[in-house]
Coordinates of C-alpha atoms in Angstrom, one line a residue:
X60 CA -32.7 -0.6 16.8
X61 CA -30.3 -2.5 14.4
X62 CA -32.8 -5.7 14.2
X63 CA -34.8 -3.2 12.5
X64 CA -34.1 -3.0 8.0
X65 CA -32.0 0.2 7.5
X66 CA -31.2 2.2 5.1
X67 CA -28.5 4.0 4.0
X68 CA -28.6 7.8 4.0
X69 CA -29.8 9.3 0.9
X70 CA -26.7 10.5 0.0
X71 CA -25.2 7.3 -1.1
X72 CA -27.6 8.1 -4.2
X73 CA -25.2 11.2 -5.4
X74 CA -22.0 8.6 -4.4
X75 CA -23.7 6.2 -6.6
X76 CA -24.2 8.7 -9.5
X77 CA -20.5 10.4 -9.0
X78 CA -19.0 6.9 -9.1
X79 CA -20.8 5.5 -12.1
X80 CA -20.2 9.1 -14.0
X81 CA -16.9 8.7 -13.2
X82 CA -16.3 5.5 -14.4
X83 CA -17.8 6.9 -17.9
X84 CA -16.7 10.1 -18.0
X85 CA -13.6 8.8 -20.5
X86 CA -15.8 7.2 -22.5
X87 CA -18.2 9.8 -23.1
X88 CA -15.7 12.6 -23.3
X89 CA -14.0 10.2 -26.1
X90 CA -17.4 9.9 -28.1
X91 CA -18.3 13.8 -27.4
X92 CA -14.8 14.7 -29.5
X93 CA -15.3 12.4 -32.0
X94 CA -19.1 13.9 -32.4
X95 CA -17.6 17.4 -32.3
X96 CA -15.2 16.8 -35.1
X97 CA -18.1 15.0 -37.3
X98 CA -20.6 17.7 -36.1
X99 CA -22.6 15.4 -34.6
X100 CA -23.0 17.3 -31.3
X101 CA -26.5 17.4 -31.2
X102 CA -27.2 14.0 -31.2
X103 CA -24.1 13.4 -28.7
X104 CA -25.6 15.8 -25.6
X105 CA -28.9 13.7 -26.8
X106 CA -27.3 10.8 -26.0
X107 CA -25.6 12.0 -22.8
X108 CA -28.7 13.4 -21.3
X109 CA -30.8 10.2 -21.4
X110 CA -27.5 8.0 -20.2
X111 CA -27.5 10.5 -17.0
X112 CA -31.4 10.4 -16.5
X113 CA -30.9 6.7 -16.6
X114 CA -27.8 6.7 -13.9
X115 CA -29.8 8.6 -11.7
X116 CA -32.8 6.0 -12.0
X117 CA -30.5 3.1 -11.0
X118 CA -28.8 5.3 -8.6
X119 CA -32.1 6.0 -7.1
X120 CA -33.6 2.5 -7.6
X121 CA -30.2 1.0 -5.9
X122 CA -30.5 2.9 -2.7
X123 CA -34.2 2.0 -2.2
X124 CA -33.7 -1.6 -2.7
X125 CA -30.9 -1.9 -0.2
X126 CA -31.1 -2.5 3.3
X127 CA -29.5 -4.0 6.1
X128 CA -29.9 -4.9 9.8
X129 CA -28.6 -7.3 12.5
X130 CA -30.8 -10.3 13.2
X131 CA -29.2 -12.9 15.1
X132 CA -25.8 -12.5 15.3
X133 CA -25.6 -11.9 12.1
X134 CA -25.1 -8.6 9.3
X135 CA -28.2 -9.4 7.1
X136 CA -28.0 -7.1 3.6
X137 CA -30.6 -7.1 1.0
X138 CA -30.0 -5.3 -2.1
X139 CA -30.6 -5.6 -6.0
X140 CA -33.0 -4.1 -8.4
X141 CA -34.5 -6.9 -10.3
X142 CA -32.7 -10.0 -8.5
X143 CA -32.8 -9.3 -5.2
X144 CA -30.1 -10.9 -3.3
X145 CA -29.0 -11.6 0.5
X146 CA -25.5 -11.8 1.9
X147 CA -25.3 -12.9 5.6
X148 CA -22.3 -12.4 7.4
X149 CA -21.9 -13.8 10.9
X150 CA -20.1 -11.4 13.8
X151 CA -17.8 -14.6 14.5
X152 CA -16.5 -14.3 10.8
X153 CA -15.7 -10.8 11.0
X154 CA -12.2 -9.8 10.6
X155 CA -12.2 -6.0 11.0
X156 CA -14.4 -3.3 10.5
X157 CA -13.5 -0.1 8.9
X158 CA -14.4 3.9 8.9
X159 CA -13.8 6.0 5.8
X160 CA -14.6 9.3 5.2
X161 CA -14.1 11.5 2.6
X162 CA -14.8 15.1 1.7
X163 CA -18.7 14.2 1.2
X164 CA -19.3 12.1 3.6
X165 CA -17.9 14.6 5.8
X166 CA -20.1 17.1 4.2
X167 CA -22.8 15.1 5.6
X168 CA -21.4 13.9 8.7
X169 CA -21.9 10.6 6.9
X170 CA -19.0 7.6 6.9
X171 CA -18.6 4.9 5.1
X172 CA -18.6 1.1 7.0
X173 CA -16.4 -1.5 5.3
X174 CA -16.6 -4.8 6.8
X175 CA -13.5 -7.2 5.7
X176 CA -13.8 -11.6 7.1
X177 CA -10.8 -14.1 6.4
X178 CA -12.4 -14.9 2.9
X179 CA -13.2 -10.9 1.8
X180 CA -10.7 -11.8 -1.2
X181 CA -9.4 -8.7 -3.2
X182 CA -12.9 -6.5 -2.3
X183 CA -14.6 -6.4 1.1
X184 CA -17.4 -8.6 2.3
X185 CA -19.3 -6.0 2.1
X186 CA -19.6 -1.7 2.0
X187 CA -22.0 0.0 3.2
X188 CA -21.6 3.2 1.3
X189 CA -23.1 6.1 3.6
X190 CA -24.4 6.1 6.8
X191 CA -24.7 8.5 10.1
X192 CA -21.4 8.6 11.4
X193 CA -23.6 7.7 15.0
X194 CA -24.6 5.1 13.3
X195 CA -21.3 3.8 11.7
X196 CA -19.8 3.6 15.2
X197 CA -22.7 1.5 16.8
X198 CA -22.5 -0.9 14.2
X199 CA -18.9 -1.9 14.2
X200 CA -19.8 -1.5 17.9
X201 CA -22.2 -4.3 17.4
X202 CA -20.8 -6.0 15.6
X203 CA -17.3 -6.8 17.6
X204 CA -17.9 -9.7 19.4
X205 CA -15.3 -8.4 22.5
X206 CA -16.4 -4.4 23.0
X207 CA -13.5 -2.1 22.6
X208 CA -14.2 1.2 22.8
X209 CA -12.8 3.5 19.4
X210 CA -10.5 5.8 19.5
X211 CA -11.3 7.9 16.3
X212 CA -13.4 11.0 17.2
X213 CA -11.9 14.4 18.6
X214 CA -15.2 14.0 20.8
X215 CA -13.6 10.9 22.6
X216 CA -10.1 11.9 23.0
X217 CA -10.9 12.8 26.9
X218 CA -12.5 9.2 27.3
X219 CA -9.2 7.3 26.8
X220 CA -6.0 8.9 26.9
X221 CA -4.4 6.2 28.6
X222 CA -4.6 4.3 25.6
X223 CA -1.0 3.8 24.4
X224 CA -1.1 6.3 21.2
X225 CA 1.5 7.9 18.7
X226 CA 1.1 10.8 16.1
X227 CA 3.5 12.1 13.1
X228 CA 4.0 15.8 13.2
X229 CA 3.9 18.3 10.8
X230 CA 7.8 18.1 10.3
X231 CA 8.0 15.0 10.0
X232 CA 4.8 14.5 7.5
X233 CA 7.0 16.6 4.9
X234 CA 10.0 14.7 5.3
X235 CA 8.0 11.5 4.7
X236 CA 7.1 13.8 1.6
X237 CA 10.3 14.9 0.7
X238 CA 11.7 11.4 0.4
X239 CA 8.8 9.5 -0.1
X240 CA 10.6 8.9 -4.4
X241 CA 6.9 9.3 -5.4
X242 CA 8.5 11.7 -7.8
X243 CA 9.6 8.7 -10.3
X244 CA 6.1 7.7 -9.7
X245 CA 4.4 10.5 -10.9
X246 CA 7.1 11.0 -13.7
X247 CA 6.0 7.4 -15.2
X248 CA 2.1 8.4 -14.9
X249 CA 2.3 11.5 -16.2
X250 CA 4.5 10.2 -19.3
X251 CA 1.9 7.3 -19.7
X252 CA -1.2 9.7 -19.8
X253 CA 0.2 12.3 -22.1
X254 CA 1.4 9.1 -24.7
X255 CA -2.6 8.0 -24.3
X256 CA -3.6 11.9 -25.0
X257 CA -0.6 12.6 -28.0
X258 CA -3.2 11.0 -30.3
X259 CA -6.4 13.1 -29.3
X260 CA -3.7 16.3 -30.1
X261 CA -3.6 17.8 -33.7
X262 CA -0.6 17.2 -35.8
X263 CA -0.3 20.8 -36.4
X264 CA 0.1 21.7 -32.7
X265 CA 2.0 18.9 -31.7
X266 CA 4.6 19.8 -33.9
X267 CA 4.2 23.6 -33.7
X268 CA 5.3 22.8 -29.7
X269 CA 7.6 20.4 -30.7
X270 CA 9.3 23.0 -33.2
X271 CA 9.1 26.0 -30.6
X272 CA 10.7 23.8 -27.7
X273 CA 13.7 22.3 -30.0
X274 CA 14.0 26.2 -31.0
X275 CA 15.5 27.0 -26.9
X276 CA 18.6 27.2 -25.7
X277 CA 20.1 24.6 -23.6
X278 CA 19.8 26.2 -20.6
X279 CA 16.2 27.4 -21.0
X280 CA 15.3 23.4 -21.2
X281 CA 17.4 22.3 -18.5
X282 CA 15.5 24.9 -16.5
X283 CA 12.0 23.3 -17.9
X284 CA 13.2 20.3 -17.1
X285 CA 14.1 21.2 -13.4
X286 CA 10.9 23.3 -13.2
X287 CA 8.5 20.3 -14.2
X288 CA 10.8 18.1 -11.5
X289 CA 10.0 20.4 -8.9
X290 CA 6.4 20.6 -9.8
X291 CA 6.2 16.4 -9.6
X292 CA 8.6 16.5 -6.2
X293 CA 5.8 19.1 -4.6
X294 CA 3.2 16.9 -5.8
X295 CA 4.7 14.0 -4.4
X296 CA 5.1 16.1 -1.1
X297 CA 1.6 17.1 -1.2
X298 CA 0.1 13.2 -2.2
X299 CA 2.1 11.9 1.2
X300 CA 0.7 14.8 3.4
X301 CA -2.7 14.0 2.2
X302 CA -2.8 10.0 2.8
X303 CA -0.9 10.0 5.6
X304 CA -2.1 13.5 7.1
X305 CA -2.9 13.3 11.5
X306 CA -2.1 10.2 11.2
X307 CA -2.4 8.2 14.6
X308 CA -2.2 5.1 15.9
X309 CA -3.7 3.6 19.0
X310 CA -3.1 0.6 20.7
X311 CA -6.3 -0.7 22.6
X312 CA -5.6 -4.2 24.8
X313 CA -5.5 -6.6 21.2
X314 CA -5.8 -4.2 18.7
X315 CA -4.3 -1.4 17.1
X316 CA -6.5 1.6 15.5
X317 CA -4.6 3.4 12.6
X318 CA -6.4 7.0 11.5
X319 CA -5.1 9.0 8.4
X320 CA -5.9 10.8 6.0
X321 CA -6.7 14.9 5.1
X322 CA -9.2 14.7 2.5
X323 CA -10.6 10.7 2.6
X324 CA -10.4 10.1 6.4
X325 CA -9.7 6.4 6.8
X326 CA -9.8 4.5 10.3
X327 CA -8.5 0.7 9.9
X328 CA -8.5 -1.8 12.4
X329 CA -5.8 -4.2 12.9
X330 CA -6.0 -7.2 15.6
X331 CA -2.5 -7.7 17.0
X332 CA -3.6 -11.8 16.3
X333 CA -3.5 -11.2 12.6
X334 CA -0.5 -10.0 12.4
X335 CA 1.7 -12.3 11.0
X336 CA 5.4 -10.3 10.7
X337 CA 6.5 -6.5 11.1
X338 CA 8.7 -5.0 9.2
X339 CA 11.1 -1.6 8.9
X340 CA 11.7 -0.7 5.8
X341 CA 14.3 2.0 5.4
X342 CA 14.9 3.8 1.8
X343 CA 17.7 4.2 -0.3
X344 CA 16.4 8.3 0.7
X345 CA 15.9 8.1 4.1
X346 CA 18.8 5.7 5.2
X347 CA 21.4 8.2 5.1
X348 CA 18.8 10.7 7.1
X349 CA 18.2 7.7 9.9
X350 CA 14.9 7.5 8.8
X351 CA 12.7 4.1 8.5
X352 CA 9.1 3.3 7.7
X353 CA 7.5 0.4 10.1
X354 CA 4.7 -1.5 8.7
X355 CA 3.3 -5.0 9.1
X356 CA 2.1 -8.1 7.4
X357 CA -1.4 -8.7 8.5
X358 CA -3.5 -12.2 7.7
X359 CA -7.0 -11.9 5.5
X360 CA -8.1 -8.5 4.8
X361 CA -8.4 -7.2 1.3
X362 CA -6.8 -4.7 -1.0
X363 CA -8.2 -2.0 -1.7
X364 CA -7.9 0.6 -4.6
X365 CA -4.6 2.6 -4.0
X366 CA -3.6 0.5 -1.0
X367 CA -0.4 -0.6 -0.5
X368 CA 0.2 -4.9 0.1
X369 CA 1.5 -4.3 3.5
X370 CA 0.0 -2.0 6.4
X371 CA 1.7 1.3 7.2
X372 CA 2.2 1.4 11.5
X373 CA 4.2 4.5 10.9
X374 CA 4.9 6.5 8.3
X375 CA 8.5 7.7 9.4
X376 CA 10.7 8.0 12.4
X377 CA 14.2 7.8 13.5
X378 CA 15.9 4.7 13.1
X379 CA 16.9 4.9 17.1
X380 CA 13.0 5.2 17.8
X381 CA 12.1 2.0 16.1
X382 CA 12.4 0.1 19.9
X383 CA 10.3 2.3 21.6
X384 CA 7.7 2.2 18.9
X385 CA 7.3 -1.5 19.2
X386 CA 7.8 -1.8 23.1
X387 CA 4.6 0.7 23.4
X388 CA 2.4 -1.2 20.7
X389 CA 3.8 -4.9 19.8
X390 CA 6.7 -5.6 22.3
X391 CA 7.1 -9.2 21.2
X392 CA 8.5 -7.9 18.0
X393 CA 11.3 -6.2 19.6
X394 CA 14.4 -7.8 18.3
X395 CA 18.2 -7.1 18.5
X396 CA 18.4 -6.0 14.9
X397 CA 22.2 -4.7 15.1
X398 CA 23.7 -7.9 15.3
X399 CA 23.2 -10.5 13.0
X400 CA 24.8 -13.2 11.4
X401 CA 26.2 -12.5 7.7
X402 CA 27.0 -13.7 4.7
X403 CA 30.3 -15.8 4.0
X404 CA 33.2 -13.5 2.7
X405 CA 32.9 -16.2 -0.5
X406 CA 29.2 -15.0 -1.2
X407 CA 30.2 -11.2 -2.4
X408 CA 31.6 -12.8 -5.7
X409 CA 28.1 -13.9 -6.7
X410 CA 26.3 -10.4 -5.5
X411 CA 28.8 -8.5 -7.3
X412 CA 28.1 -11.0 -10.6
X413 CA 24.0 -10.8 -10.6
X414 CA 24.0 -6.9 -9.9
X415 CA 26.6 -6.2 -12.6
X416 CA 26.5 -9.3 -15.2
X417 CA 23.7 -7.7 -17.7
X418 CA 25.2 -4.1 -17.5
X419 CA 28.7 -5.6 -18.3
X420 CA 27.3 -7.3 -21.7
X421 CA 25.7 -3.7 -22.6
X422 CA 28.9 -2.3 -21.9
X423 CA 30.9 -4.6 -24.4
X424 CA 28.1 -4.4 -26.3
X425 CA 28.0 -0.1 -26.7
X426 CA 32.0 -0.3 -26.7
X427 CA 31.9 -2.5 -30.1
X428 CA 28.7 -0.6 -31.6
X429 CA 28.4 3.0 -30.2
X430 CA 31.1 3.5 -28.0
X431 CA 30.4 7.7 -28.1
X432 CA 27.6 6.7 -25.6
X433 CA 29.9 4.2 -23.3
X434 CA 29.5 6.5 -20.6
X435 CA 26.2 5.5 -19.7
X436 CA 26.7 1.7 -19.0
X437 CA 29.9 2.6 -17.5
X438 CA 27.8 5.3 -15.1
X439 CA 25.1 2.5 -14.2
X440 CA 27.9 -0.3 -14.3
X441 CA 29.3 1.3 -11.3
X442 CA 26.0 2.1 -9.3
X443 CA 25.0 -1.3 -9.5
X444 CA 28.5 -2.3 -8.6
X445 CA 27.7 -0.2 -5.2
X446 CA 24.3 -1.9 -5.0
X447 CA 25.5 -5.5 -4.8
X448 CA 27.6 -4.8 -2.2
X449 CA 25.0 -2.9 -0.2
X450 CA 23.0 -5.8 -0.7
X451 CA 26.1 -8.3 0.1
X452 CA 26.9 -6.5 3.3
X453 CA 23.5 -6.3 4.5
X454 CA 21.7 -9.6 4.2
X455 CA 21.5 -11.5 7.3
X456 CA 19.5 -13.2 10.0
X457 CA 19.2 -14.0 13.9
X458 CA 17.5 -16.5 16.2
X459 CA 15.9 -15.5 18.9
X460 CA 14.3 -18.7 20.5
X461 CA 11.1 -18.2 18.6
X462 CA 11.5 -15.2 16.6
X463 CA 13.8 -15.1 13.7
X464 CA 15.0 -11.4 12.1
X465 CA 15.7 -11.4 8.5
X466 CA 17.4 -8.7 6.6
X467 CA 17.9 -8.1 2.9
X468 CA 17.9 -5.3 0.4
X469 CA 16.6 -5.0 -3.2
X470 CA 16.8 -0.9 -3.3
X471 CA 15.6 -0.4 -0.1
X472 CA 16.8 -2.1 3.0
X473 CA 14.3 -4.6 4.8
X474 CA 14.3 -6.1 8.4
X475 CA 11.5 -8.9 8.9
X476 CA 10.8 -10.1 12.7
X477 CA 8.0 -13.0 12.5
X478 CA 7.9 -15.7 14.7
X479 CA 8.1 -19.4 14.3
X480 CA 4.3 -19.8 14.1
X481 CA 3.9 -17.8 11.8
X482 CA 6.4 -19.1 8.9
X483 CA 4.3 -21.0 6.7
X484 CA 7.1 -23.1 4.6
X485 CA 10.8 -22.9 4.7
X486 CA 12.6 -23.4 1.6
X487 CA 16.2 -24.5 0.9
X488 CA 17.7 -24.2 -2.8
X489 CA 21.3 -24.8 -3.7
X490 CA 22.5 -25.1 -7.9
X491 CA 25.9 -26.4 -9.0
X492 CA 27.8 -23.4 -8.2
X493 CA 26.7 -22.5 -4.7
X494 CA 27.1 -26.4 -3.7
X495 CA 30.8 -26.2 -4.6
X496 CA 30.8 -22.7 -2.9
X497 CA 29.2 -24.6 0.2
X498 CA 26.7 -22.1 0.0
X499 CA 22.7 -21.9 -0.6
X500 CA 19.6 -19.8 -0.9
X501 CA 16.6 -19.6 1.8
X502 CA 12.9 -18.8 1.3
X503 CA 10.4 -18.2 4.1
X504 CA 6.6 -18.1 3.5
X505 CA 3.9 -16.6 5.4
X506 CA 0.3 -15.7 4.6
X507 CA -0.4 -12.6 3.7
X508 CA -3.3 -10.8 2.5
X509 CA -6.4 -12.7 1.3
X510 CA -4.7 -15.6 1.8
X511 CA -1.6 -15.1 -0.7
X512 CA 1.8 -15.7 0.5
X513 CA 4.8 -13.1 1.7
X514 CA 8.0 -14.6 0.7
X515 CA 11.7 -13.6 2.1
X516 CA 14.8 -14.5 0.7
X517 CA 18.2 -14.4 1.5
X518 CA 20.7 -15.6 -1.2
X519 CA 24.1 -17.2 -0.8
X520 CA 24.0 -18.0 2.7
X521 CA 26.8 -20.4 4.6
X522 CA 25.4 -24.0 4.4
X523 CA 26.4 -24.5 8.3
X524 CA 24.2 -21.4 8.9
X525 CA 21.2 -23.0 6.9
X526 CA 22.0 -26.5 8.9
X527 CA 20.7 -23.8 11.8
X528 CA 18.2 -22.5 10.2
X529 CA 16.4 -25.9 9.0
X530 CA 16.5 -27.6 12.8
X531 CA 14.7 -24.4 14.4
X532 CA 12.2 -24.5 11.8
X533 CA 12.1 -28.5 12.2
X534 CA 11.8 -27.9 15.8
X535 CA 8.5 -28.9 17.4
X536 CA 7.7 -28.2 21.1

């Protein structure tokens, strides 16, 4: 059936239309105010109409012309409205094969097949935008070289229970939400879009608003302020609940099978063999709560728009759960976390120095120039203090015979387990001050997504401990 040329279902035509109307819809709304302050609307909806006739030509003409089929051993797509061009992709290059639906494909009963190989770069190999979700499945399918079956559809569930599998619960989902900090996120987007829109805004009602805010009481724009806060927080809540929504992981023999998502429904597969280190990541919100995220560094794949650099195994769980999680789905990455080796006593000094040095100079600075507003260094002088020596007291590492833990914190805290194999380069630095301190700085490699390297870091480490360090890296069996 698959040797035969396919085509996609029709209604990749309307994603083709909604994506490219999309990606104009700034431009044209730009050029429809400007024709609506220079009366020139007529000609403007002109204009529009024949741009729209002509996306839905190409849209139209693009689905035709694109095909695809599986002629030995290999993904054969044909595509292109004047220069028609061919991309082969053998099965044996094939990295991982992906499901994604969102709210029209589901409309349809439609998904969308992305198909990712060692060299997909920062896009896929290649997408094929719509297609029956039957269809989808026998494909990837197909195109695995070693069958598995796919956990994914409600319709299966009874088929493979005893597949090692974990979902987040509703509880939990919100508290990934509550703490998620996307609220800083939003507040930076939100100020970026409204300084692109202050110039499309009239003078006169700019500073008619302006004038009427100014005009409140203290307390009635503290409680704007807190309002618009809790409007970004919910946001934030509702953003997490939506990516992340029944989201499940499934472990089948060398593979894991992530699902998530409310509105776009994504399925991702990971090969255990690509993954090159896992980590637990827990935030300067959740640590108190004994909460940590677990993802992991995986080998090749692509990024994609809105995805993260590392792969998410689990949203959130309890710290104390973190064991069980990995003895159920990657038990080789179960490492005795609690119980590391240190930093010197002598390394705090320089912790303490790079958190608070630049801080320090704005506070001398304010004291000489403004010093009505010295509270604010003095306020951020002290949480950085506290910073440094969180990061002091929590940097570390641990050999175990071929796995080696690493933990460090910028804001959040960060355990690494990889393994020897993995470690790509090892690199020792020392300047002036940390030889005389007898200590040094360590950076492990490992490749990352298409192909670019993850590096870890630990600062101001005992140069005995590094001696260690450099001879099990140097080790060959």
């Amino acid at each position: 059936m698959m040797s035969k040329k396919q085509r996609l279902h029709p209604a990749a035509i309307f994603f083709t239309l909604l994506k490219t109307i999309k990606e104009l819809v700034f431009s044209i709304g730009v050029i429809g105010f400007l024709a609506f302050k220079d009366a020139g609307l007529i000609y403007f909806l002109i204009g529009t109409s024949v741009l729209i006739l002509a996306v839905v030509v190409f849209s139209a003409l693009s689905w035709y012309r694109y095909t695809y089929r599986l002629e030995e051993g290999e993904l054969r797509i044909e595509y292109g409205i004047l220069i028609r061009k061919k991309r082969y992709i053998s099965k044996n290059r094939i990295q991982s094969i992906d499901l994604t639906q969102n709210i029209g494909h589901r409309i349809f009963k439609l998904v969308k097949v992305n198909i990712e190989t060692a060299g997909s770069g920062v896009g896929t190999e290649a997408s094929l935008k719509a297609v029956k979700l039957e269809m989808g499945e026998a494909l990837r399918e197909e195109l695995k070289t070693v069958q598995k079956p796919i956990e994914n559809d409600e319709r299966n569930e009874g088929t493979n229970y005893n597949l090692p599998k974990q979902k987040i619960t509703t509880k939990r989902l919100f508290l990934a939400g509550t703490t998620s900090g996307s609220i800083g996120i939003l507040f930076v987007i939100m100020t970026f879009l409204f300084s692109e829109l202050e110039q499309f805004i009239p003078d006169s009602y700019y500073e008619n608003t302006f004038q009427t805010i100014i005009s409140f009481s203290i307390i009635i724009i503290a409680v704007l302020i807190l309002a618009l806060l809790l409007i970004l927080w919910l946001l934030g809540i509702a953003g997490t609940m939506i990516k992340f929504g029944k989201f499940t992981i499934t472990k089948n023999n060398e593979e894991l099978f992530i699902t998530r998502g409310l509105l776009e429904k994504k399925q991702t597969t990971i090969p255990i063999r690509r993954i090159q280190a896992v980590g637990i990541d827990e935030s300067i919100l959740r640590q108190p709560l004994g909460y940590v995220t677990v993802y992991a560094e995986v080998a090749g794949g692509t990024i994609e728009k809105g995805e993260d650099f590392s792969t998410i195994l689990f949203p959130i769980m309890k710290k104390s759960e973190v064991d069980g999680f990995l003895n159920k789905f990657l038990p080789d990455y179960v490492s005795n976390r609690n119980d590391l080796i240190g930093l010197p006593e002598n390394a705090k000094t320089f912790y303490i120095i790079r958190s608070t040095i630049l801080l320090l100079i704005a506070l001398i600075a304010m004291l000489f120039f403004i010093p009505q507003f010295i509270w604010v260094p003095t306020i951020l002088l002290l949480i950085c203090l506290y910073m440094g020596l969180l990061r002091y007291k929590d940097a570390g590492f641990r050999i175990d015979h071929e796995q080696l833990t690493l933990r460090y914190r910028v804001i959040n805290r960060k355990t690494i387990i990889l393994f020897h194999k993995r470690i790509q380069s090892f690199e020792k630095k020392q300047h002036m001050i940390q030889k005389n301190a007898s200590l040094a700085t360590i950076k492990t490699s490992i490749v990352s997504k298409f192909g670019t390297g993850k590096h870890y870091k630990i600062k101001d480490l005992a140069v005995e401990d590094i001696m260690e360090l450099t001879s099990w890296y140097s080790y060959r069996d």
